[in-house]
Amino acid sequence: EVQLVQSGAEVKKPGESLKISCKGSGYSFTSHWIGWVRQMPGKGLEWMGIIYPGNSETRYSPSFQGQVTISVDKSISTAYLEWSSLKTSDSGMYFCARQGTKSLYGWLDPWGQGTLVSVSS
Amino acid sequence: EVVMTQSPATLSVSPGDRATLSCRASQSVSNNLAWYQQKPGQAPRLLMYGASNRASGIPARFSGSGSGTEFTLTITSLQSEDFAIYYCQQYNDWPPIFNFGPGTRVDVK
């Protein structure tokens, strides 16, 4: 079974750093792009960016470029989303999801369970 | 950057009725469009890809159509488990910015 398992909920203060993870299993991790999606409380889905674990090629939405860093450690089949200095506006649920094809152009399936990030002073 | 819109924002439907959800792209995305269903407290789930292909395990009462800029998700004979929020997403843009629509909430009439 193809599965993505994300790290647990985080509570942080503004200015702190954070790295959340997404571990893939049940498929060839290096063959499929993995995307990250934000969902702020009570709001819709926002596409953040995508990474190809095979060579770490990364693409960001302009809205998130420079705000987060997407990375991967293919030796442990894990993708990451990282902030160097959190803001209260970074609070939300973050999902990782695998591209449904081996192409950059594809739908997202399956999805991780989500990681809730709460940033408050 | 392709902008996705969805209508209506909320659709009130009685169980057993048909629901028709619309998704529009600001420029052609060919048939590179997916639909997702999200229930409260859950991750989104893929329903349709390639505009009209049902994902694995999705019941036949769900169907998708359209190409270019206009797309439709139809749910015939709505079941209780279908009340949720539905999002469309295009995956055609270059450079790759695969935006979602704002969603349509389907609730009980």
Coordinates of C-alpha atoms in Angstrom, one line a residue:
Chain A
E1 CA 0.0 0.0 0.0
V2 CA 1.3 3.4 -1.0
Q3 CA 1.4 5.6 2.2
L4 CA 2.6 8.9 3.3
V5 CA 3.0 9.4 7.1
Q6 CA 3.6 12.9 8.4
S7 CA 5.2 14.0 11.7
G8 CA 3.1 15.1 14.6
A9 CA 1.6 18.4 15.6
E10 CA 3.9 21.3 16.5
V11 CA 3.4 24.2 18.8
K12 CA 6.0 27.0 18.3
K13 CA 6.7 30.6 19.1
P14 CA 7.2 33.3 16.5
G15 CA 10.8 33.5 15.3
E16 CA 11.5 29.8 16.0
S17 CA 12.5 27.3 13.3
L18 CA 10.7 24.2 12.4
K19 CA 11.1 21.2 10.0
I20 CA 8.2 18.8 9.5
S21 CA 8.5 15.5 7.7
C22 CA 6.6 13.2 5.3
K23 CA 7.8 9.6 5.0
G24 CA 6.8 7.6 2.0
S25 CA 6.4 3.8 1.8
G26 CA 5.0 1.1 -0.5
Y27 CA 6.5 2.5 -3.7
S28 CA 9.7 3.7 -5.3
F29 CA 10.2 6.9 -3.4
T30 CA 12.6 8.4 -5.9
S31 CA 10.3 8.0 -8.9
H32 CA 7.4 10.3 -7.9
W33 CA 7.3 14.1 -7.2
I34 CA 6.0 15.0 -3.7
G35 CA 4.0 18.2 -3.2
W36 CA 3.2 20.3 -0.1
V37 CA -0.2 21.9 0.5
R38 CA -1.2 24.4 3.2
Q39 CA -4.7 24.8 4.7
M40 CA -5.2 27.6 7.0
P41 CA -8.0 27.3 9.7
G42 CA -11.3 27.2 8.0
K43 CA -9.8 28.0 4.6
G44 CA -9.1 26.2 1.3
L45 CA -6.1 24.3 -0.1
E46 CA -3.0 26.2 -1.2
W47 CA -0.4 24.6 -3.4
M48 CA 3.1 25.4 -1.9
G49 CA 5.6 23.5 -4.0
I50 CA 6.9 20.2 -5.2
I51 CA 10.1 18.2 -5.1
Y52 CA 11.5 15.3 -7.1
P53 CA 13.2 12.9 -4.6
G54 CA 15.4 11.4 -7.4
N55 CA 17.5 14.6 -7.8
S56 CA 16.0 17.1 -5.3
E57 CA 14.7 19.4 -8.1
T58 CA 12.2 21.7 -6.4
R59 CA 9.6 24.1 -7.7
Y60 CA 7.8 26.7 -5.4
S61 CA 4.6 28.7 -5.7
P62 CA 5.5 32.4 -5.9
S63 CA 3.4 32.8 -2.7
F64 CA 5.8 30.5 -0.8
Q65 CA 9.1 31.1 -2.5
G66 CA 11.6 32.3 0.1
Q67 CA 9.2 31.6 2.9
V68 CA 9.8 27.9 3.2
T69 CA 12.3 25.3 2.1
I70 CA 11.3 21.9 0.7
S71 CA 13.9 19.2 0.9
V72 CA 14.3 15.5 0.8
D73 CA 16.4 12.7 2.2
K74 CA 16.0 9.8 -0.2
S75 CA 18.0 7.5 1.9
I76 CA 15.1 7.4 4.4
S77 CA 12.3 8.1 1.9
T78 CA 11.4 11.3 3.6
A79 CA 10.5 14.8 2.4
Y80 CA 10.6 17.9 4.5
L81 CA 9.0 21.3 4.8
E82 CA 11.1 23.8 6.8
W83 CA 10.8 27.3 8.2
S84 CA 13.7 29.3 9.5
S85 CA 11.7 31.9 11.3
L86 CA 8.0 31.2 12.0
K87 CA 5.3 33.8 11.9
T88 CA 1.9 33.5 13.5
S89 CA 0.5 33.6 10.0
D90 CA 2.2 30.2 9.3
S91 CA -0.3 28.5 11.6
G92 CA -2.3 25.9 9.8
M93 CA -2.5 22.3 8.6
Y94 CA 0.2 21.2 6.2
F95 CA -0.3 18.2 3.9
C96 CA 2.2 16.3 1.8
A97 CA 1.0 14.3 -1.2
R98 CA 2.5 12.2 -3.9
Q99 CA 2.1 12.9 -7.6
G100 CA -0.1 10.2 -9.1
T101 CA 2.2 9.8 -12.1
K102 CA 6.0 9.8 -12.5
S103 CA 5.6 13.1 -14.4
L104 CA 5.8 16.6 -12.9
Y105 CA 2.3 17.1 -14.3
G106 CA 0.0 15.0 -12.2
W107 CA -2.7 14.9 -9.6
L108 CA -2.0 14.3 -5.9
D109 CA -2.6 10.9 -4.6
P110 CA -2.3 9.7 -1.9
W111 CA -2.1 12.4 0.8
G112 CA -0.5 12.3 4.2
Q113 CA -2.6 12.7 7.2
G114 CA -1.5 16.3 7.7
T115 CA 0.7 18.1 10.3
L116 CA -0.9 20.9 12.4
V117 CA 1.4 23.8 13.0
S118 CA 0.5 26.3 15.7
V119 CA 2.5 29.5 16.1
S120 CA 1.7 31.7 19.0
S121 CA 3.5 33.9 21.5
Chain B
E1 CA -0.4 31.8 -13.3
V2 CA -3.7 30.0 -13.8
V3 CA -6.5 31.1 -11.5
M4 CA -9.2 28.6 -10.6
T5 CA -12.7 29.5 -9.6
Q6 CA -15.5 27.3 -8.4
S7 CA -19.3 27.7 -8.3
P8 CA -21.4 27.8 -6.3
A9 CA -19.5 28.4 -3.1
T10 CA -22.2 26.3 -1.2
L11 CA -24.6 23.8 -2.7
S12 CA -27.6 22.6 -0.6
V13 CA -28.8 19.3 -1.8
S14 CA -31.3 16.7 -0.4
P15 CA -30.0 13.1 -0.1
G16 CA -30.8 11.2 -3.3
D17 CA -30.7 14.3 -5.4
R18 CA -28.1 15.2 -8.1
A19 CA -25.3 17.7 -7.5
T20 CA -23.5 19.6 -10.2
L21 CA -20.3 21.5 -9.3
S22 CA -18.5 23.8 -11.7
C23 CA -14.8 24.7 -12.0
R24 CA -13.3 27.3 -14.3
A25 CA -9.7 28.0 -15.2
S26 CA -8.5 31.5 -16.2
Q27 CA -6.8 29.9 -19.3
S28 CA -6.8 26.5 -20.9
V29 CA -5.5 23.6 -18.8
S30 CA -6.4 21.0 -21.4
N31 CA -7.8 18.0 -19.4
N32 CA -5.2 18.3 -16.7
L33 CA -7.7 18.8 -13.9
A34 CA -8.3 16.8 -10.7
W35 CA -11.2 16.9 -8.2
Y36 CA -10.7 16.2 -4.5
Q37 CA -13.2 15.6 -1.7
Q38 CA -12.4 16.8 1.9
K39 CA -14.4 15.9 5.0
P40 CA -13.9 17.8 8.3
G41 CA -10.7 16.7 10.1
Q42 CA -9.5 14.6 7.2
A43 CA -7.0 14.9 4.4
P44 CA -8.3 15.5 0.9
R45 CA -9.1 12.5 -1.2
L46 CA -8.6 12.2 -4.9
L47 CA -11.9 11.7 -6.8
M48 CA -11.1 12.4 -10.5
Y49 CA -8.1 13.0 -12.6
G50 CA -7.6 13.9 -16.2
A51 CA -11.0 15.7 -15.8
S52 CA -13.1 12.5 -16.3
N53 CA -11.2 9.5 -14.9
R54 CA -12.4 8.2 -11.5
A55 CA -9.7 7.4 -9.0
S56 CA -9.5 3.9 -7.6
G57 CA -12.3 3.0 -5.3
I58 CA -14.5 6.0 -6.2
P59 CA -18.2 5.1 -6.8
A60 CA -19.7 5.4 -10.2
R61 CA -22.2 8.1 -9.0
F62 CA -19.2 10.5 -9.3
S63 CA -18.5 11.7 -12.8
G64 CA -16.4 14.5 -14.3
S65 CA -16.4 16.3 -17.6
G66 CA -15.0 19.2 -19.5
S67 CA -11.7 20.4 -21.0
G68 CA -10.0 23.6 -21.7
T69 CA -11.4 26.1 -19.2
E70 CA -14.8 24.7 -18.1
F71 CA -15.2 21.6 -15.9
T72 CA -18.0 19.9 -14.1
L73 CA -18.2 17.3 -11.3
T74 CA -21.6 15.6 -11.1
I75 CA -22.7 13.4 -8.2
T76 CA -25.9 11.5 -8.9
S77 CA -28.1 10.3 -6.1
L78 CA -26.2 12.0 -3.3
Q79 CA -25.4 9.8 -0.3
S80 CA -24.9 11.0 3.3
E81 CA -21.2 10.4 3.0
D82 CA -20.9 12.7 0.1
F83 CA -21.6 15.9 2.1
A84 CA -18.2 17.5 2.1
I85 CA -16.1 20.2 0.4
Y86 CA -14.9 19.6 -3.1
Y87 CA -11.9 21.2 -4.7
C88 CA -10.6 21.3 -8.3
Q89 CA -7.0 21.6 -9.1
Q90 CA -5.2 22.2 -12.4
Y91 CA -1.8 20.6 -13.1
N92 CA -1.1 22.0 -16.5
D93 CA 0.7 25.3 -15.8
W94 CA 4.3 26.2 -16.7
P95 CA 6.2 27.1 -14.7
P96 CA 4.5 24.6 -12.4
I97 CA 2.1 26.4 -10.1
F98 CA -0.7 23.8 -9.6
N99 CA -3.4 25.9 -8.0
F100 CA -6.6 24.7 -6.4
G101 CA -10.0 26.3 -6.7
P102 CA -11.6 27.8 -3.6
G103 CA -13.9 24.9 -3.1
T104 CA -17.6 24.1 -3.1
R105 CA -19.3 23.0 0.1
V106 CA -22.1 20.5 -0.4
D107 CA -24.4 20.4 2.5
V108 CA -27.8 19.0 3.5
K109 CA -30.8 20.9 2.3

